[in-house]
Short mmCIF file of C-alpha atoms in Angstrom, two decimals:
data_model
loop_
_atom_site.label_atom_id
_atom_site.label_comp_id
_atom_site.label_asym_id
_atom_site.label_seq_id
_atom_site.Cartn_x
_atom_site.Cartn_y
_atom_site.Cartn_z
CA MET A 7 35.94 196.94 211.74
CA ALA A 8 33.37 194.19 212.01
CA MET A 9 35.36 191.47 210.29
CA THR A 10 38.49 190.45 212.14
CA GLY A 11 40.77 187.45 212.48
CA ILE A 12 40.58 185.11 209.50
CA LEU A 13 39.10 187.10 206.60
CA ARG A 14 38.69 184.74 203.66
CA PRO A 15 40.13 181.88 201.64
CA GLY A 16 43.34 183.39 200.26
CA HIS A 17 44.31 180.70 197.82
CA VAL A 18 44.28 177.02 197.00
CA GLN A 19 47.31 175.20 195.58
CA LEU A 20 46.20 172.37 193.30
CA ARG A 21 48.43 169.59 192.01
CA VAL A 22 48.13 169.04 188.26
CA LEU A 23 49.46 166.27 186.01
CA ASP A 24 49.92 168.34 182.83
CA MET A 25 50.54 172.06 183.23
CA GLU A 26 49.65 173.04 179.67
CA GLU A 27 46.27 171.31 179.89
CA ALA A 28 45.70 172.80 183.35
CA ILE A 29 46.43 176.35 182.20
CA ASN A 30 44.11 175.92 179.25
CA HIS A 31 41.36 174.68 181.58
CA TYR A 32 41.73 177.30 184.31
CA CYS A 33 42.49 180.29 182.08
CA GLU A 34 40.69 179.70 178.76
CA ASN A 35 37.73 177.66 179.99
CA ILE A 36 37.06 178.82 183.55
CA GLY A 37 38.57 182.24 182.83
CA LEU A 38 41.13 182.91 185.55
CA ILE A 39 43.98 185.28 184.78
CA GLU A 40 47.64 184.28 184.96
CA THR A 41 49.68 186.64 187.16
CA ASP A 42 53.03 184.87 187.61
CA ARG A 43 55.15 181.71 187.34
CA ASP A 44 58.02 180.56 189.55
CA ASP A 45 61.18 178.46 189.28
CA GLN A 46 59.35 175.41 190.69
CA GLY A 47 57.11 175.52 187.61
CA ARG A 48 54.12 176.75 189.58
CA VAL A 49 51.62 179.00 187.83
CA TYR A 50 49.75 181.74 189.72
CA LEU A 51 46.17 182.70 188.83
CA LYS A 52 43.48 185.06 190.05
CA CYS A 53 39.87 185.92 189.28
CA TRP A 54 39.11 189.35 187.91
CA ASP A 55 37.53 190.87 191.02
CA GLU A 56 40.24 189.82 193.45
CA GLN A 57 42.71 192.45 194.67
CA ASP A 58 45.44 190.04 195.76
CA LYS A 59 48.04 188.74 193.32
CA PHE A 60 46.75 185.15 193.21
CA SER A 61 44.02 182.89 194.54
CA VAL A 62 44.92 179.66 192.73
CA VAL A 63 48.36 178.11 192.36
CA LEU A 64 48.82 175.22 189.92
CA GLU A 65 51.67 172.94 190.94
CA PRO A 66 53.17 170.41 188.51
CA SER A 67 52.98 166.97 190.12
CA ASP A 68 52.57 163.25 189.42
CA ARG A 69 49.54 163.21 191.78
CA SER A 70 46.25 165.08 191.64
CA GLY A 71 44.63 166.79 194.62
CA MET A 72 45.06 169.76 196.90
CA ASP A 73 48.51 170.67 198.18
CA HIS A 74 47.16 173.22 200.62
CA MET A 75 44.45 175.80 201.19
CA ALA A 76 45.40 179.17 202.68
CA PHE A 77 43.37 181.77 204.55
CA LYS A 78 44.19 185.45 204.81
CA VAL A 79 44.10 187.00 208.28
CA ALA A 80 43.55 190.69 208.94
CA THR A 81 46.80 191.59 210.69
CA GLU A 82 50.19 190.16 211.59
CA GLN A 83 49.06 190.02 215.23
CA ASP A 84 46.22 187.75 214.12
CA LEU A 85 48.73 185.48 212.43
CA TRP A 86 50.66 184.96 215.68
CA ARG A 87 47.47 184.70 217.72
CA PHE A 88 46.11 181.91 215.49
CA GLU A 89 49.53 180.21 215.47
CA SER A 90 49.28 180.06 219.24
CA ASN A 91 45.62 178.90 219.10
CA VAL A 92 46.61 176.03 216.79
CA LYS A 93 49.50 174.99 219.05
CA ASN A 94 47.28 175.19 222.14
CA PHE A 95 44.84 172.87 220.39
CA GLY A 96 47.72 170.37 220.23
CA ILE A 97 48.56 170.71 216.54
CA GLU A 98 52.11 171.42 215.38
CA THR A 99 52.74 174.50 213.27
CA LYS A 100 55.63 175.58 211.11
CA ARG A 101 56.45 178.83 209.39
CA VAL A 102 56.82 179.01 205.63
CA PRO A 103 59.10 181.93 204.78
CA ALA A 104 57.83 185.01 202.96
CA GLY A 105 58.44 184.72 199.22
CA GLU A 106 58.18 180.90 199.10
CA LEU A 107 55.13 181.74 197.02
CA ASN A 108 55.83 184.83 194.94
CA GLY A 109 54.23 187.90 196.51
CA CYS A 110 53.00 186.09 199.64
CA GLY A 111 54.17 186.95 203.13
CA GLU A 112 55.21 184.53 205.85
CA ARG A 113 52.75 181.69 206.34
CA VAL A 114 51.83 179.64 209.40
CA ARG A 115 51.31 176.04 208.26
CA PHE A 116 49.60 173.12 209.97
CA VAL A 117 47.75 169.91 209.13
CA GLY A 118 44.14 169.92 210.34
CA PRO A 119 42.65 166.90 212.12
CA ALA A 120 41.01 165.73 208.86
CA GLY A 121 44.42 165.58 207.17
CA HIS A 122 44.47 168.73 205.04
CA THR A 123 47.36 171.19 204.98
CA PHE A 124 46.29 174.76 205.74
CA ASP A 125 48.28 177.99 205.76
CA LEU A 126 47.47 181.34 207.30
CA PHE A 127 49.06 184.54 206.06
CA ALA A 128 48.63 188.25 206.68
CA GLU A 129 50.31 189.76 203.65
CA LYS A 130 49.97 189.26 199.93
CA GLU A 131 50.94 191.64 197.15
CA GLN A 132 47.86 193.44 195.83
CA VAL A 133 47.74 193.86 192.09
CA GLY A 134 44.19 195.24 191.87
CA ASN A 135 40.96 193.90 190.46
CA MET A 136 41.18 195.08 186.83
CA VAL A 137 38.69 197.95 187.18
CA GLY A 138 40.71 200.15 189.50
CA THR A 139 39.65 202.11 192.55
CA THR A 140 38.59 205.43 191.05
CA ASN A 141 35.26 205.55 189.20
CA PRO A 142 35.51 201.77 188.75
CA ALA A 143 33.66 200.04 185.91
CA PRO A 144 31.24 197.32 187.03
CA TRP A 145 33.27 194.70 185.18
CA PRO A 146 36.36 194.64 182.98
CA ARG A 147 36.29 194.03 179.22
CA GLY A 148 37.95 191.03 177.62
CA LEU A 149 37.18 188.37 180.23
CA LYS A 150 37.38 184.73 179.15
CA GLY A 151 35.38 181.59 179.75
CA MET A 152 33.02 181.43 182.70
CA GLU A 153 34.19 184.84 183.99
CA PRO A 154 34.57 183.89 187.67
CA ILE A 155 34.47 186.74 190.19
CA ARG A 156 36.48 185.12 192.98
CA PHE A 157 37.84 181.87 194.35
CA ASP A 158 35.15 181.21 196.93
CA HIS A 159 35.62 178.02 198.96
CA CYS A 160 36.75 174.41 199.05
CA LEU A 161 34.73 171.36 200.09
CA LEU A 162 37.00 168.81 201.74
CA TYR A 163 36.55 165.15 202.72
CA GLY A 164 38.39 163.78 205.73
CA ASN A 165 38.44 161.63 208.82
CA ASN A 166 38.48 162.80 212.48
CA PHE A 167 35.45 164.83 211.44
CA ASP A 168 34.23 165.88 214.89
CA GLU A 169 37.70 166.86 216.09
CA ASN A 170 38.23 168.79 212.87
CA LEU A 171 35.00 170.74 213.38
CA LYS A 172 36.01 171.55 216.97
CA PHE A 173 39.40 172.71 215.67
CA PHE A 174 37.85 175.02 213.06
CA THR A 175 35.25 176.53 215.38
CA GLU A 176 37.43 176.82 218.50
CA ALA A 177 41.04 177.34 217.37
CA LEU A 178 40.32 179.10 214.05
CA GLU A 179 37.07 180.78 215.18
CA PHE A 180 34.96 179.72 212.18
CA GLN A 181 31.15 179.76 212.45
CA LEU A 182 29.07 176.67 211.64
CA THR A 183 26.44 177.79 209.11
CA GLU A 184 24.77 174.60 207.84
CA GLN A 185 24.97 170.91 208.60
CA ILE A 186 23.62 167.50 207.61
CA MET A 187 22.59 165.47 210.67
CA ASP A 188 21.95 161.73 210.78
CA GLY A 189 20.34 161.54 214.21
CA ASP A 190 23.02 162.97 216.45
CA VAL A 191 25.85 162.25 214.00
CA ARG A 192 26.96 165.21 211.91
CA LEU A 193 27.76 164.16 208.34
CA ALA A 194 28.58 167.56 206.85
CA ALA A 195 29.67 170.90 208.28
CA PHE A 196 29.64 174.17 206.34
CA LEU A 197 31.83 176.81 207.96
CA THR A 198 32.46 180.50 207.46
CA CYS A 199 35.05 182.97 208.70
CA SER A 200 33.00 185.83 207.22
CA THR A 201 29.33 186.24 206.30
CA LYS A 202 29.33 183.73 203.43
CA ALA A 203 27.32 180.49 203.37
CA HIS A 204 30.70 178.76 203.50
CA ASP A 205 34.38 179.56 203.21
CA VAL A 206 35.24 175.90 203.72
CA ALA A 207 33.11 172.80 204.24
CA PHE A 208 33.86 169.27 205.44
CA ILE A 209 32.22 165.90 204.83
CA ARG A 210 32.69 162.94 207.18
CA HIS A 211 34.83 160.40 205.34
CA GLU A 212 37.12 157.47 206.07
CA GLU A 213 40.19 158.68 204.15
CA SER A 214 42.08 161.74 205.30
CA GLY A 215 43.07 164.86 203.41
CA LYS A 216 40.93 164.62 200.27
CA LEU A 217 39.66 167.41 198.02
CA HIS A 218 36.05 167.27 196.86
CA HIS A 219 36.07 170.56 194.97
CA ALA A 220 37.46 174.05 194.62
CA SER A 221 34.74 176.57 193.84
CA PHE A 222 34.47 179.88 192.02
CA LEU A 223 31.72 182.49 192.28
CA LEU A 224 29.87 183.64 189.15
CA GLY A 225 27.59 186.64 188.78
CA SER A 226 24.30 184.98 187.91
CA TRP A 227 22.28 181.87 187.09
CA GLU A 228 22.76 182.85 183.43
CA GLY A 229 26.48 182.53 184.07
CA VAL A 230 26.03 179.02 185.47
CA LEU A 231 24.10 178.06 182.32
CA LYS A 232 26.82 179.56 180.12
CA ALA A 233 29.40 177.56 182.10
CA GLY A 234 27.43 174.45 181.13
CA ASP A 235 27.64 175.50 177.48
CA ILE A 236 31.42 175.93 177.72
CA ILE A 237 31.74 172.55 179.47
CA SER A 238 30.06 170.85 176.50
CA MET A 239 31.80 172.96 173.83
CA GLU A 240 35.20 172.15 175.25
CA ASP A 241 34.46 168.49 176.08
CA ILE A 242 35.12 169.03 179.80
CA PRO A 243 33.95 166.13 182.02
CA LEU A 244 30.63 167.37 183.43
CA GLU A 245 29.46 165.81 186.65
CA THR A 246 26.13 167.42 187.42
CA GLY A 247 24.15 170.58 186.87
CA PRO A 248 23.19 173.25 186.20
CA THR A 249 20.99 172.82 189.26
CA ARG A 250 20.41 174.19 192.76
CA HIS A 251 21.74 173.04 196.10
CA GLY A 252 19.45 172.89 199.13
CA LEU A 253 22.48 173.49 201.31
CA THR A 254 23.59 177.12 200.81
CA ARG A 255 20.87 177.63 198.11
CA GLY A 256 23.65 177.95 195.54
CA GLN A 257 22.91 177.63 191.80
CA THR A 258 25.62 175.33 190.66
CA ILE A 259 27.43 173.16 188.13
CA TYR A 260 30.23 170.65 188.77
CA PHE A 261 32.98 169.46 186.44
CA PHE A 262 36.55 168.19 186.52
CA ASP A 263 39.88 169.75 185.61
CA PRO A 264 42.24 167.76 183.31
CA SER A 265 43.91 166.20 186.38
CA GLY A 266 40.64 165.03 187.93
CA ASN A 267 40.31 167.77 190.54
CA ARG A 268 36.65 168.72 190.81
CA ASN A 269 35.61 172.33 190.18
CA GLU A 270 32.36 174.11 190.92
CA VAL A 271 31.12 177.41 189.58
CA PHE A 272 28.05 178.80 191.30
CA ALA A 273 25.92 181.88 191.90
CA ASP A 274 23.54 183.31 194.47
CA ASP A 275 24.17 181.46 197.70
CA SER A 276 22.92 182.49 201.14
CA TYR A 277 24.69 184.49 203.86
CA VAL A 278 24.98 184.61 207.61
CA TYR A 279 25.66 187.00 210.45
CA PRO A 280 27.30 185.99 213.72
CA ASP A 281 23.83 185.65 215.29
CA SER A 282 22.33 183.51 212.49
CA PRO A 283 21.00 180.11 213.57
CA VAL A 284 22.67 176.99 212.20
CA LEU A 285 20.61 175.48 209.36
CA THR A 286 20.08 171.72 209.56
CA TRP A 287 19.34 169.22 206.81
CA THR A 288 18.31 165.78 207.97
CA ALA A 289 19.95 162.67 206.52
CA ASP A 290 16.56 161.30 205.46
CA ASN A 291 16.32 164.33 203.17
CA ILE A 292 19.92 164.33 201.96
CA GLY A 293 18.95 164.11 198.28
CA GLN A 294 17.14 167.45 198.43
CA ALA A 295 19.85 168.95 200.65
CA ILE A 296 22.44 168.33 197.97
CA PHE A 297 20.51 168.51 194.68
CA TYR A 298 17.32 170.43 195.35
CA HIS A 299 15.55 169.65 192.09
CA SER A 300 16.33 165.99 191.35
CA ARG A 301 16.45 165.04 195.08
CA GLN A 302 18.77 162.23 194.05
CA LEU A 303 22.34 161.67 195.09
CA VAL A 304 24.86 161.26 192.29
CA ASP A 305 27.21 158.33 193.00
CA SER A 306 30.36 160.00 191.71
CA PHE A 307 29.53 163.28 193.46
CA MET A 308 29.30 161.45 196.76
CA GLY A 309 32.26 159.12 196.34
CA VAL A 310 34.87 160.69 194.08
CA THR A 311 37.67 162.88 195.46
CA SER A 312 41.21 163.77 194.48
CA MET B 17 38.60 152.80 163.37
CA SER B 18 37.09 151.20 166.44
CA VAL B 19 38.14 148.18 168.46
CA GLN B 20 36.24 145.87 170.83
CA ILE B 21 36.57 146.29 174.59
CA SER B 22 35.57 143.28 176.71
CA ILE B 23 35.00 143.58 180.45
CA GLU B 24 35.68 140.12 181.88
CA ASP B 25 33.82 140.73 185.16
CA THR B 26 30.47 141.57 183.58
CA GLY B 27 30.79 140.07 180.13
CA ASP B 28 30.04 143.51 178.66
CA VAL B 29 31.52 144.24 175.25
CA PHE B 30 31.51 147.65 173.59
CA PRO B 31 33.23 149.25 170.60
CA CYS B 32 35.62 152.14 171.27
CA ALA B 33 37.32 154.45 168.78
CA GLU B 34 41.12 154.49 169.01
CA THR B 35 40.87 158.26 169.52
CA LYS B 36 38.61 157.97 172.58
CA HIS B 37 39.52 156.77 176.05
CA LEU B 38 37.88 153.55 177.24
CA LEU B 39 35.53 155.28 179.64
CA ALA B 40 34.30 157.74 177.00
CA GLY B 41 33.64 154.81 174.68
CA MET B 42 31.64 153.06 177.38
CA ILE B 43 29.68 156.13 178.54
CA GLN B 44 28.56 157.29 175.12
CA LEU B 45 26.90 153.93 174.47
CA GLY B 46 25.15 154.04 177.82
CA LYS B 47 27.12 150.95 178.88
CA LYS B 48 28.14 150.23 182.45
CA GLY B 49 30.74 148.02 184.03
CA ILE B 50 33.61 150.37 184.83
CA PRO B 51 32.90 152.93 187.60
CA VAL B 52 32.86 156.51 186.29
CA GLY B 53 34.46 159.34 188.26
CA CYS B 54 36.54 162.34 187.20
CA ARG B 55 37.38 161.02 183.72
CA SER B 56 40.71 162.87 183.98
CA GLY B 57 43.12 160.47 185.69
CA GLY B 58 42.78 161.88 189.19
CA CYS B 59 40.23 159.98 191.25
CA GLY B 60 41.12 156.35 190.59
CA VAL B 61 37.63 154.80 190.54
CA CYS B 62 37.95 153.52 186.95
CA LYS B 63 41.09 151.47 187.70
CA VAL B 64 41.30 148.37 185.50
CA LYS B 65 43.82 145.67 184.62
CA VAL B 66 44.34 145.16 180.91
CA LEU B 67 44.56 141.39 180.37
CA SER B 68 45.31 141.51 176.66
CA GLY B 69 45.70 144.01 173.83
CA ASP B 70 47.69 147.18 173.10
CA TYR B 71 46.95 150.72 174.20
CA ILE B 72 48.41 154.17 174.63
CA SER B 73 47.99 155.82 178.04
CA LYS B 74 48.14 159.39 179.31
CA LYS B 75 49.50 160.51 182.69
CA MET B 76 47.50 159.32 185.70
CA SER B 77 47.74 160.23 189.38
CA ARG B 78 50.41 158.20 191.20
CA ASP B 79 48.08 158.16 194.21
CA HIS B 80 46.07 155.57 192.29
CA VAL B 81 48.45 153.79 189.89
CA THR B 82 52.07 153.10 190.90
CA GLU B 83 54.84 152.74 188.32
CA ASP B 84 54.94 149.00 189.05
CA GLU B 85 51.22 148.64 188.51
CA GLU B 86 51.40 150.62 185.29
CA ARG B 87 54.07 148.23 183.95
CA GLN B 88 51.73 145.32 184.75
CA GLY B 89 48.88 146.86 182.76
CA VAL B 90 47.03 148.34 185.71
CA VAL B 91 45.68 151.67 184.47
CA LEU B 92 42.82 154.15 184.75
CA ALA B 93 40.31 153.49 181.98
CA CYS B 94 39.85 157.26 181.43
CA ARG B 95 43.51 157.58 180.41
CA VAL B 96 43.70 154.60 178.07
CA PHE B 97 43.31 154.82 174.29
CA PRO B 98 42.93 151.32 172.80
CA GLN B 99 45.02 150.44 169.75
CA THR B 100 43.73 146.86 169.40
CA ASP B 101 40.87 144.87 170.94
CA LEU B 102 41.28 144.87 174.74
CA LYS B 103 40.22 142.47 177.47
CA LEU B 104 40.19 143.92 180.95
CA SER B 105 39.08 143.30 184.52
CA VAL B 106 37.75 146.02 186.83
CA ILE B 107 39.69 146.87 190.01
CA GLY B 108 38.28 150.29 191.01
CA HIS B 109 35.08 151.02 192.85
CA LEU B 110 33.11 154.02 194.00
CA GLN B 111 33.55 154.56 197.68
CA LYS B 112 30.69 155.18 200.01
CA ALA B 113 31.38 158.79 200.77
CA ILE B 114 29.52 159.65 203.89
CA MET B 115 30.62 157.40 206.71
CA ARG B 116 28.82 157.21 210.01
#
């Protein structure tokens, strides 16, 4: 098996101010599928092509933002190995019991140097991807909204940026794929645990623990355009797009959920192998790095987090 | 029915329908004065203090507006639906995101 250790983003738990509005946004407009609810009022969602029971958890709260992001590891041995790596890096861990989230096994929890809560887990109930495993159809009928394929990554803003990057590459064994450099100061780090352009990315920031966006993969540029149509039809706050990123090459559109958490849907980004060189964007070209066509930064995109 | 919104800091005045939040009223007329962020009560950049007038407000993130502040008329413009003419001052600002 070529892919070991941390496999992928397993889920993100987002805090929402109004659950009914949030469900309408994530299920009817983006097009995720509800798979469960629990006695804390949390609602569990997945995209159609994901095997695991959930990839997004909506948590009722009086604050917006990200409660935690979780990564799935390949085996239980990996879970304990990474727990030890995190401790050896000097970061406390705790164990969240199996079943605290419905269908999810025991989790190892820690707060990264940039102030975000992360969990690792090895087990999650698999409910299947809606097309089965025998003679599977290419896509299921009856999808809603933007028809996202999977929860793909989060972009996070935080302080202690350099320490956080060291933590992710050394303790969690992520690979740096792309970066924005201002001289010898790194402003942005895109990281993968797989062969994706990013599974998580960080931007140097003065506040700790902020969410920039949670992102979902679509099948095509046409899908990104259709997402833009839905955003206008449903009066969803659009931020920017459809356009293309320089970083990751993704075709993208950004908008906000009804609690002010930013979402992205995108298609067609790049990929890496373990021997791929790190791609560098220079700060004097940051406009093109972020929005390839307009080459202009968008104030809210740069400065607004939840 | 629309009412008049006055931003003390800039002297800007714009009409806003009672069914639209302050920020939507401002944006659709191409006006500026209040910073625009998530437009959903989560990011806090459109924080304002209402100096006079009546309004209805929707839930906003407690990270940005405490209960005390809310009682004193400190609100997020994207969650405020004016019921009468309003005068307000701007508190929020867009942060510089990328820090060296």
